[in-house]
Short mmCIF file of C-alpha atoms in Angstrom, two decimals:
data_model
loop_
_atom_site.label_atom_id
_atom_site.label_comp_id
_atom_site.label_asym_id
_atom_site.label_seq_id
_atom_site.Cartn_x
_atom_site.Cartn_y
_atom_site.Cartn_z
CA UNK A 1487 8.95 -31.88 26.10
CA UNK A 1488 9.47 -34.34 28.89
CA UNK A 1489 8.26 -37.94 28.52
CA UNK A 1490 7.79 -40.08 31.60
CA UNK A 1491 7.26 -43.82 31.37
CA UNK A 1492 6.08 -45.90 34.30
CA UNK A 1493 6.07 -49.66 34.91
CA UNK A 1494 4.31 -51.84 35.75
CA UNK A 1495 0.79 -50.64 35.03
CA UNK A 1496 -0.64 -53.08 37.57
CA UNK A 1497 1.00 -54.72 40.55
CA UNK A 1498 -0.37 -57.20 43.08
CA UNK A 1499 1.56 -58.11 46.20
CA UNK A 1500 0.82 -60.02 49.36
CA UNK A 1501 0.46 -58.01 52.52
CA UNK A 1502 3.85 -57.59 54.13
CA UNK A 1503 5.77 -57.94 50.87
CA UNK A 1504 7.57 -55.11 49.11
CA UNK A 1505 6.39 -53.24 46.02
CA UNK A 1506 8.62 -51.50 43.50
CA UNK A 1507 7.46 -49.11 40.80
CA UNK A 1508 9.88 -47.77 38.21
CA UNK A 1509 9.86 -44.65 36.06
CA UNK A 1510 12.12 -43.29 33.36
CA UNK A 1511 12.26 -39.75 32.04
CA UNK A 1512 13.64 -38.25 28.88
CA UNK A 1513 14.72 -34.70 29.73
CA UNK A 1514 18.03 -34.73 31.56
CA UNK A 1515 17.29 -31.19 32.76
CA UNK A 1516 14.39 -32.38 34.94
CA UNK A 1517 15.37 -31.95 38.55
CA UNK A 1518 12.38 -32.73 40.70
CA UNK A 1519 10.60 -36.08 40.92
CA UNK A 1520 7.51 -36.44 43.11
CA UNK A 1521 5.41 -39.52 43.67
CA UNK A 1522 1.67 -39.28 44.11
CA UNK A 1523 -0.88 -41.73 45.50
CA UNK A 1524 -4.39 -41.47 44.16
CA UNK A 1525 -7.31 -43.21 45.78
CA UNK A 1526 -10.61 -43.65 44.02
CA UNK A 1527 -12.48 -40.39 43.64
CA UNK A 1528 -9.72 -38.33 45.23
CA UNK A 1529 -7.00 -36.05 44.04
CA UNK A 1530 -3.38 -37.19 43.87
CA UNK A 1531 -1.58 -36.92 47.20
CA UNK A 1532 2.14 -36.33 47.42
CA UNK A 1533 3.77 -39.20 49.31
CA UNK A 1534 7.46 -38.59 48.70
CA UNK A 1535 9.69 -36.57 46.41
CA UNK A 1536 13.33 -36.38 45.46
CA UNK A 1537 15.50 -33.72 43.92
CA UNK A 1538 18.24 -34.33 41.40
CA UNK A 1539 21.02 -33.62 43.86
CA UNK A 1540 19.96 -36.59 46.02
CA UNK A 1541 20.25 -40.27 45.18
CA UNK A 1542 17.89 -41.75 47.74
CA UNK A 1543 15.28 -40.61 50.21
CA UNK A 1544 13.35 -42.57 52.83
CA UNK A 1545 10.24 -41.89 54.82
CA UNK A 1546 9.26 -44.79 57.05
CA UNK A 1547 8.08 -47.59 54.73
CA UNK A 1548 8.52 -45.56 51.58
CA UNK A 1549 11.74 -44.86 49.73
CA UNK A 1550 12.63 -43.34 46.40
CA UNK A 1551 15.87 -43.78 44.47
CA UNK A 1552 17.12 -41.69 41.59
CA UNK A 1553 19.72 -42.56 38.97
CA UNK A 1554 20.40 -39.37 37.04
CA UNK A 1555 22.79 -41.00 34.61
CA UNK A 1556 20.26 -43.61 33.57
CA UNK A 1557 17.37 -41.16 33.95
CA UNK A 1558 15.25 -43.42 36.06
CA UNK A 1559 13.77 -43.31 39.52
CA UNK A 1560 11.91 -45.87 41.58
CA UNK A 1561 9.44 -46.04 44.43
CA UNK A 1562 9.89 -48.74 47.03
CA UNK A 1563 7.18 -49.60 49.54
CA UNK A 1564 8.13 -52.12 52.21
CA UNK A 1565 5.85 -54.09 54.54
CA UNK A 1566 2.86 -53.30 52.36
CA UNK A 1567 -0.56 -52.97 53.94
CA UNK A 1568 -4.04 -53.16 52.39
CA UNK A 1569 -4.41 -49.40 52.76
CA UNK A 1570 -1.47 -48.98 50.39
CA UNK A 1571 -3.76 -50.16 47.58
CA UNK A 1572 -4.19 -47.23 45.20
CA UNK A 1573 -2.92 -45.85 41.92
CA UNK A 1574 0.59 -44.43 42.13
CA UNK A 1575 1.91 -41.81 39.73
CA UNK A 1576 5.46 -40.70 39.26
CA UNK A 1577 6.19 -37.27 37.81
CA UNK A 1578 9.10 -35.22 36.59
CA UNK A 1579 9.51 -31.48 36.55
CA UNK A 1580 12.09 -28.98 35.47
CA UNK A 1581 10.66 -25.79 36.82
CA UNK A 1582 8.54 -27.07 39.69
CA UNK A 1583 5.51 -25.67 37.90
CA UNK A 1584 4.46 -28.10 35.22
CA UNK A 1585 4.62 -31.78 36.12
CA UNK A 1586 4.80 -34.55 33.54
CA UNK A 1587 3.13 -37.62 34.96
CA UNK A 1588 3.76 -41.26 34.30
CA UNK A 1589 0.82 -43.43 33.25
CA UNK A 1590 0.19 -44.76 36.73
CA UNK A 1591 0.52 -48.09 38.54
CA UNK A 1592 -2.50 -49.71 40.12
CA UNK A 1593 -1.20 -51.39 43.27
CA UNK A 1594 -3.28 -54.04 45.01
CA UNK A 1595 -2.16 -55.38 48.36
CA UNK A 1596 -3.76 -58.74 49.06
CA UNK A 1597 -4.52 -59.37 52.76
CA UNK B 1068 -5.12 -27.93 57.76
CA UNK B 1069 -6.95 -26.18 54.94
CA UNK B 1070 -6.74 -27.91 51.59
CA UNK B 1071 -7.43 -26.97 48.00
CA UNK B 1072 -11.17 -26.62 47.53
CA UNK B 1073 -12.79 -27.33 44.21
CA UNK B 1074 -16.38 -26.81 43.23
CA UNK B 1075 -18.55 -28.32 42.15
CA UNK B 1076 -17.53 -31.91 42.89
CA UNK B 1077 -19.69 -33.25 40.10
CA UNK B 1078 -21.08 -31.56 37.02
CA UNK B 1079 -23.19 -32.90 34.19
CA UNK B 1080 -23.49 -30.86 31.01
CA UNK B 1081 -24.79 -31.43 27.54
CA UNK B 1082 -22.72 -31.14 24.39
CA UNK B 1083 -22.10 -27.56 23.27
CA UNK B 1084 -22.91 -26.17 26.71
CA UNK B 1085 -20.49 -24.23 28.87
CA UNK B 1086 -19.10 -25.09 32.28
CA UNK B 1087 -17.21 -23.17 34.94
CA UNK B 1088 -15.03 -24.94 37.46
CA UNK B 1089 -13.76 -23.14 40.53
CA UNK B 1090 -10.65 -23.64 42.61
CA UNK B 1091 -9.80 -22.11 45.96
CA UNK B 1092 -6.12 -22.59 46.80
CA UNK B 1093 -4.62 -23.20 50.20
CA UNK B 1094 -4.46 -19.88 52.07
CA UNK B 1095 -1.32 -17.89 51.17
CA UNK B 1096 -0.65 -20.04 48.11
CA UNK B 1097 -0.20 -17.78 45.11
CA UNK B 1098 0.13 -20.33 42.31
CA UNK B 1099 -2.67 -22.43 40.86
CA UNK B 1100 -2.44 -25.29 38.37
CA UNK B 1101 -5.15 -27.05 36.39
CA UNK B 1102 -4.94 -30.67 35.26
CA UNK B 1103 -7.27 -32.87 33.27
CA UNK B 1104 -7.42 -36.60 33.98
CA UNK B 1105 -9.34 -38.81 31.57
CA UNK B 1106 -10.63 -42.25 32.62
CA UNK B 1107 -7.67 -44.48 33.41
CA UNK B 1108 -5.26 -41.77 32.30
CA UNK B 1109 -2.55 -39.79 34.02
CA UNK B 1110 -3.17 -36.13 34.81
CA UNK B 1111 -2.41 -33.80 31.91
CA UNK B 1112 -1.29 -30.25 32.62
CA UNK B 1113 -3.60 -27.59 31.25
CA UNK B 1114 -2.49 -24.22 32.57
CA UNK B 1115 -1.08 -22.46 35.61
CA UNK B 1116 -1.24 -19.01 37.15
CA UNK B 1117 1.14 -17.17 39.41
CA UNK B 1118 0.15 -13.94 41.10
CA UNK B 1119 -2.91 -13.66 38.86
CA UNK B 1120 -0.89 -13.93 35.66
CA UNK B 1121 -0.75 -16.93 33.36
CA UNK B 1122 2.45 -18.77 34.12
CA UNK B 1123 2.64 -21.89 32.00
CA UNK B 1124 0.38 -23.30 29.33
CA UNK B 1125 0.00 -26.96 28.54
CA UNK B 1126 -2.50 -28.87 26.47
CA UNK B 1127 -5.44 -26.59 27.12
CA UNK B 1128 -7.90 -26.47 24.20
CA UNK B 1129 -8.75 -23.08 22.71
CA UNK B 1130 -12.33 -23.64 23.87
CA UNK B 1131 -11.13 -23.43 27.45
CA UNK B 1132 -9.98 -20.35 29.27
CA UNK B 1133 -8.93 -19.71 32.82
CA UNK B 1134 -8.00 -16.91 35.11
CA UNK B 1135 -6.84 -16.24 38.63
CA UNK B 1136 -8.60 -13.56 40.63
CA UNK B 1137 -7.38 -11.05 43.20
CA UNK B 1138 -8.19 -13.43 46.05
CA UNK B 1139 -6.09 -16.09 44.23
CA UNK B 1140 -8.98 -18.36 43.46
CA UNK B 1141 -9.12 -19.58 39.89
CA UNK B 1142 -11.84 -20.49 37.44
CA UNK B 1143 -11.64 -22.75 34.43
CA UNK B 1144 -14.21 -21.86 31.79
CA UNK B 1145 -15.06 -24.49 29.24
CA UNK B 1146 -17.22 -23.71 26.22
CA UNK B 1147 -18.67 -25.75 23.36
CA UNK B 1148 -18.31 -28.86 25.46
CA UNK B 1149 -17.57 -32.12 23.71
CA UNK B 1150 -18.05 -35.69 24.87
CA UNK B 1151 -14.27 -36.03 25.07
CA UNK B 1152 -14.13 -33.30 27.70
CA UNK B 1153 -15.61 -35.74 30.21
CA UNK B 1154 -12.88 -36.14 32.78
CA UNK B 1155 -11.71 -35.33 36.26
CA UNK B 1156 -10.38 -31.80 36.50
CA UNK B 1157 -7.91 -31.19 39.26
CA UNK B 1158 -6.67 -27.95 40.63
CA UNK B 1159 -3.48 -27.74 42.66
CA UNK B 1160 -1.83 -24.89 44.48
CA UNK B 1161 1.62 -24.01 45.74
CA UNK B 1162 3.45 -21.15 47.36
CA UNK B 1163 5.80 -19.48 44.95
CA UNK B 1164 6.29 -20.15 41.31
CA UNK B 1165 9.00 -22.78 41.07
CA UNK B 1166 10.43 -21.90 44.46
CA UNK B 1167 8.70 -24.47 46.59
CA UNK B 1168 8.38 -27.78 44.81
CA UNK B 1169 5.55 -30.14 45.35
CA UNK B 1170 2.05 -28.86 45.20
CA UNK B 1171 -1.22 -29.93 46.77
CA UNK B 1172 -4.09 -31.22 44.69
CA UNK B 1173 -7.76 -30.70 45.36
CA UNK B 1174 -10.25 -33.54 45.21
CA UNK B 1175 -11.27 -32.67 41.69
CA UNK B 1176 -14.40 -31.90 39.72
CA UNK B 1177 -15.86 -34.77 37.76
CA UNK B 1178 -17.31 -33.36 34.55
CA UNK B 1179 -19.60 -35.55 32.51
CA UNK B 1180 -20.67 -34.34 29.08
CA UNK B 1181 -23.72 -36.09 27.68
#
């Protein structure tokens, strides 16, 4: 099955700085890569996703890049704000049904 | 907008008891997924249903069973509970099996087995 690795496990940045979270996947057939933000006591919320036919996608302060050859994808958050503090999960999927999640990154934005 | 509704939000059970978790998908969504998230862990896929039929099966223990009803809500039945079953259980829903990527999670049920 698919194996998704995520780094770093914890990340602290100053408010206004950028944050980068990286994931690698093992199954070259995976073709959909969502990113989820999970706040304490809440379910994961989709923040951005990318499909394998696209190399980069942006949505305001959030961007995701995908390198299919190297089988890795990254989340970039610019101009971080305290409300960005949460746990972020990457995931990979082949069918769009079952997602394989990374182990999560706890992001802390220091005011 | 309506979201995925899970009930109960919190549940405390003793070892060897049974528990039933319910999930009400977003209206018109026909696919439901169940995930288990242990403390400090990433969500692990348990099982999914599409149009009331089991679609995919993940790491769901034999002690657990699930089904999707005619109104598309789903129930996860857990028997002979063990301490290790203590976790957050998330349900998610989507429209179309594999056709529309990206599904919406509910807020979860926190199960504590004592």
